[in-house]
């Protein structure tokens, strides 16, 4: 009798294991299906533009609403430049934050600062965008762009990038806002990477005479 109960328990457990395994498999494939659905939706939604302008739309710099001539090259290049500048700002700052949290920060501050970074990473991007448009951009136009125009706008080569009327809405403003948005993500990932470094390696480096920065 105990043997029969044990076999029934094993059979029931195997059923639950199989059910759980199938549910996890469905969840994994569900992500792929969702990604495929998004790509399909984008392709179908872009078909009218592709039929009208062709794939040359992606490399055309023309933007003439009067004659219904549109090209995506300028927005694409602007996006790439904005992202590049944002990464130039965000990566060093995130690296410093991660180093401070893992090596230099007092223990009493390490957890609150880590939680604050996680909370910043959870803020929707639309909030950053609205804050940048209604708060940061006017401040940038009133206090930063006039200084840049006066002191940097007269320099050769890079001057044209900082000259012009201070409107507050431009590539530099967008890059700074984007950098502020991605810093919590990059800093969090870097902190996790630094945390998994074995303590023995750090202690060995200190024992060989390495400084905190070298470690």
Short mmCIF file of C-alpha atoms in Angstrom, two decimals:
data_model
loop_
_atom_site.label_atom_id
_atom_site.label_comp_id
_atom_site.label_asym_id
_atom_site.label_seq_id
_atom_site.Cartn_x
_atom_site.Cartn_y
_atom_site.Cartn_z
CA UNK A 1 0.00 0.00 0.00
CA UNK A 2 2.75 2.53 0.82
CA UNK A 3 4.41 1.62 -2.48
CA UNK A 4 1.20 2.37 -4.38
CA UNK A 5 0.84 5.71 -2.61
CA UNK A 6 4.45 6.54 -3.43
CA UNK A 7 3.94 5.66 -7.09
CA UNK A 8 0.76 7.76 -7.22
CA UNK A 9 2.62 10.67 -5.66
CA UNK A 10 5.45 10.35 -8.19
CA UNK A 11 2.95 10.17 -11.04
CA UNK A 12 1.13 13.25 -9.79
CA UNK A 13 4.45 15.06 -9.38
CA UNK A 14 5.50 14.15 -12.91
CA UNK A 15 2.20 15.50 -14.22
CA UNK A 16 2.79 18.80 -12.42
CA UNK A 17 6.37 18.93 -13.71
CA UNK A 18 5.22 18.33 -17.27
CA UNK A 19 2.49 20.97 -16.90
CA UNK A 20 4.96 23.51 -15.52
CA UNK A 21 7.48 22.71 -18.25
CA UNK A 22 4.85 23.18 -20.96
CA UNK A 23 3.66 26.46 -19.42
CA UNK A 24 7.21 27.84 -19.36
CA UNK A 25 7.70 26.70 -22.95
CA UNK A 26 4.48 28.48 -23.97
CA UNK A 27 5.64 31.65 -22.18
CA UNK A 28 9.01 31.52 -23.95
CA UNK A 29 7.44 31.03 -27.36
CA UNK A 30 4.88 33.72 -26.50
CA UNK A 31 7.67 36.30 -26.37
CA UNK A 32 8.86 35.25 -29.82
CA UNK A 33 5.31 35.32 -31.15
CA UNK A 34 4.82 38.82 -29.71
CA UNK A 35 8.06 39.99 -31.33
CA UNK A 36 7.00 38.49 -34.67
CA UNK A 37 3.59 40.18 -34.34
CA UNK A 38 5.23 43.56 -33.70
CA UNK A 39 7.51 43.19 -36.73
CA UNK A 40 4.58 42.07 -38.89
CA UNK A 41 2.49 45.02 -37.73
CA UNK A 42 5.30 47.46 -38.52
CA UNK A 43 5.85 45.95 -41.97
CA UNK A 44 2.14 46.01 -42.82
CA UNK A 45 1.79 49.56 -41.50
CA UNK A 46 4.73 50.75 -43.58
CA UNK A 47 3.54 49.15 -46.82
CA UNK A 48 1.70 52.29 -48.07
CA UNK A 49 4.89 54.36 -47.64
CA UNK A 50 7.01 51.66 -49.29
CA UNK A 51 4.62 51.42 -52.24
CA UNK A 52 4.53 55.21 -52.63
CA UNK A 53 8.18 56.14 -52.08
CA UNK A 54 10.01 52.81 -52.35
CA UNK A 55 12.96 51.79 -50.21
CA UNK A 56 14.76 54.91 -51.40
CA UNK A 57 12.69 56.65 -48.73
CA UNK A 58 15.28 55.44 -46.20
CA UNK A 59 18.22 57.14 -47.92
CA UNK A 60 16.52 60.24 -49.30
CA UNK A 61 17.29 63.55 -47.53
CA UNK A 62 14.37 65.34 -49.20
CA UNK A 63 11.49 66.58 -47.06
CA UNK A 64 9.01 68.60 -49.12
CA UNK A 65 5.41 68.40 -47.82
CA UNK A 66 4.17 70.71 -50.58
CA UNK A 67 5.15 68.24 -53.31
CA UNK A 68 4.58 65.13 -51.18
CA UNK A 69 8.26 64.19 -51.25
CA UNK A 70 9.53 62.69 -48.02
CA UNK A 71 12.76 61.03 -46.97
CA UNK A 72 13.87 59.45 -43.71
CA UNK A 73 17.62 60.00 -43.99
CA UNK A 74 17.74 63.20 -41.94
CA UNK A 75 15.64 61.80 -39.03
CA UNK A 76 17.72 58.61 -39.06
CA UNK A 77 21.02 60.51 -39.00
CA UNK A 78 19.68 62.80 -36.28
CA UNK A 79 18.67 59.81 -34.19
CA UNK A 80 22.09 58.18 -34.59
CA UNK A 81 23.94 61.40 -33.69
CA UNK A 82 21.70 62.00 -30.69
CA UNK A 83 22.21 58.44 -29.46
CA UNK A 84 25.99 58.66 -29.95
CA UNK A 85 26.27 61.91 -27.97
CA UNK A 86 24.00 60.49 -25.27
CA UNK A 87 26.23 57.43 -24.91
CA UNK A 88 29.34 59.64 -24.75
CA UNK A 89 27.74 61.37 -21.77
CA UNK A 90 26.04 58.38 -20.13
CA UNK A 91 28.78 55.74 -20.19
CA UNK A 92 31.44 57.66 -18.18
CA UNK A 93 28.83 58.90 -15.69
CA UNK A 94 27.37 55.40 -15.29
CA UNK A 95 30.85 53.95 -14.86
CA UNK A 96 31.57 56.43 -12.08
CA UNK A 97 28.26 55.67 -10.36
CA UNK A 98 28.89 51.92 -10.52
CA UNK A 99 32.45 52.28 -9.19
CA UNK A 100 31.23 54.47 -6.34
CA UNK A 101 28.44 52.08 -5.35
CA UNK A 102 30.60 48.97 -5.41
CA UNK A 103 33.98 50.22 -4.17
CA UNK A 104 33.83 53.67 -2.57
CA UNK A 105 30.36 54.23 -1.13
CA UNK A 106 29.80 53.75 2.63
CA UNK A 107 27.59 50.76 3.38
CA UNK A 108 24.91 52.98 4.88
CA UNK A 109 24.52 54.77 1.53
CA UNK A 110 25.02 51.83 -0.81
CA UNK A 111 21.54 50.36 -0.56
CA UNK A 112 19.55 53.66 -0.65
CA UNK A 113 21.51 54.86 -3.68
CA UNK A 114 21.06 51.51 -5.40
CA UNK A 115 17.31 51.62 -4.78
CA UNK A 116 17.17 55.19 -6.10
CA UNK A 117 18.88 54.12 -9.31
CA UNK A 118 16.46 51.22 -9.71
CA UNK A 119 13.53 53.61 -9.23
CA UNK A 120 14.93 56.00 -11.83
CA UNK A 121 15.26 53.10 -14.25
CA UNK A 122 11.56 52.35 -13.76
CA UNK A 123 10.35 55.82 -14.77
CA UNK A 124 8.65 55.70 -18.20
CA UNK A 125 10.51 57.40 -21.02
CA UNK A 126 7.51 59.64 -21.75
CA UNK A 127 8.01 61.24 -18.32
CA UNK A 128 11.60 62.08 -19.19
CA UNK A 129 10.45 63.47 -22.52
CA UNK A 130 7.76 65.69 -21.01
CA UNK A 131 10.13 66.91 -18.29
CA UNK A 132 12.76 67.65 -20.91
CA UNK A 133 10.33 69.55 -23.13
CA UNK A 134 8.61 71.66 -20.48
CA UNK A 135 11.32 72.05 -17.81
CA UNK A 136 14.81 71.27 -19.09
CA UNK A 137 14.57 72.78 -22.58
CA UNK A 138 13.47 76.27 -21.39
CA UNK A 139 16.21 76.31 -18.74
CA UNK A 140 18.74 75.17 -21.32
CA UNK A 141 17.62 77.90 -23.74
CA UNK A 142 17.77 80.65 -21.12
CA UNK A 143 20.99 79.79 -19.29
CA UNK A 144 23.16 77.32 -21.22
CA UNK A 145 22.72 77.96 -24.94
CA UNK A 146 23.51 81.71 -24.74
CA UNK A 147 26.79 80.88 -22.97
CA UNK A 148 27.64 78.18 -25.51
CA UNK A 149 26.78 80.53 -28.38
CA UNK A 150 29.02 83.25 -26.97
CA UNK A 151 32.03 81.19 -25.91
CA UNK A 152 31.95 78.09 -28.12
CA UNK A 153 30.06 79.31 -31.17
CA UNK A 154 33.03 81.40 -32.30
CA UNK A 155 35.48 78.49 -32.35
CA UNK A 156 36.54 76.98 -35.69
CA UNK A 157 35.13 73.66 -36.85
CA UNK A 158 32.86 73.06 -33.82
CA UNK A 159 31.48 76.60 -33.59
CA UNK A 160 28.63 76.09 -36.09
CA UNK A 161 27.26 73.28 -33.93
CA UNK A 162 26.72 75.68 -31.01
CA UNK A 163 25.70 78.85 -32.84
CA UNK A 164 22.23 80.06 -33.70
CA UNK A 165 19.18 81.26 -31.80
CA UNK A 166 18.77 79.67 -28.33
CA UNK A 167 15.53 77.77 -28.76
CA UNK A 168 16.30 75.01 -26.25
CA UNK A 169 15.16 72.27 -28.62
CA UNK A 170 18.00 70.63 -30.49
CA UNK A 171 20.31 67.67 -30.75
CA UNK A 172 22.37 68.62 -27.68
CA UNK A 173 19.28 69.03 -25.50
CA UNK A 174 17.83 65.74 -26.74
CA UNK A 175 21.17 63.99 -26.17
CA UNK A 176 21.40 65.21 -22.57
CA UNK A 177 17.83 64.14 -21.83
CA UNK A 178 18.44 60.75 -23.44
CA UNK A 179 21.64 60.39 -21.41
CA UNK A 180 19.76 61.15 -18.20
CA UNK A 181 17.21 58.51 -19.18
CA UNK A 182 19.70 55.71 -19.91
CA UNK A 183 22.18 56.40 -17.09
CA UNK A 184 20.16 54.38 -14.51
CA UNK A 185 20.04 51.34 -16.82
CA UNK A 186 23.75 51.41 -17.68
CA UNK A 187 24.79 52.13 -14.08
CA UNK A 188 22.63 49.27 -12.79
CA UNK A 189 24.13 46.80 -15.26
CA UNK A 190 27.68 47.96 -14.53
CA UNK A 191 27.07 47.70 -10.79
CA UNK A 192 25.83 44.13 -11.16
CA UNK A 193 28.88 43.26 -13.26
CA UNK A 194 31.25 44.73 -10.67
CA UNK A 195 29.41 42.94 -7.85
CA UNK A 196 30.01 39.49 -9.36
CA UNK A 197 33.79 39.97 -9.43
CA UNK A 198 35.14 37.51 -6.81
CA UNK A 199 36.38 39.19 -3.64
CA UNK A 200 39.48 36.99 -3.78
CA UNK A 201 40.58 38.66 -7.01
CA UNK A 202 40.18 42.11 -5.49
CA UNK A 203 42.05 41.13 -2.33
CA UNK A 204 44.83 39.58 -4.41
CA UNK A 205 45.16 42.78 -6.42
CA UNK A 206 45.32 44.85 -3.24
CA UNK A 207 47.92 42.43 -1.88
CA UNK A 208 50.08 43.02 -4.95
CA UNK A 209 50.02 46.76 -4.29
CA UNK A 210 47.25 47.86 -6.67
CA UNK A 211 45.32 51.01 -5.85
CA UNK A 212 41.54 51.21 -5.60
CA UNK A 213 41.33 52.70 -9.11
CA UNK A 214 43.55 49.96 -10.55
CA UNK A 215 41.45 47.25 -8.92
#
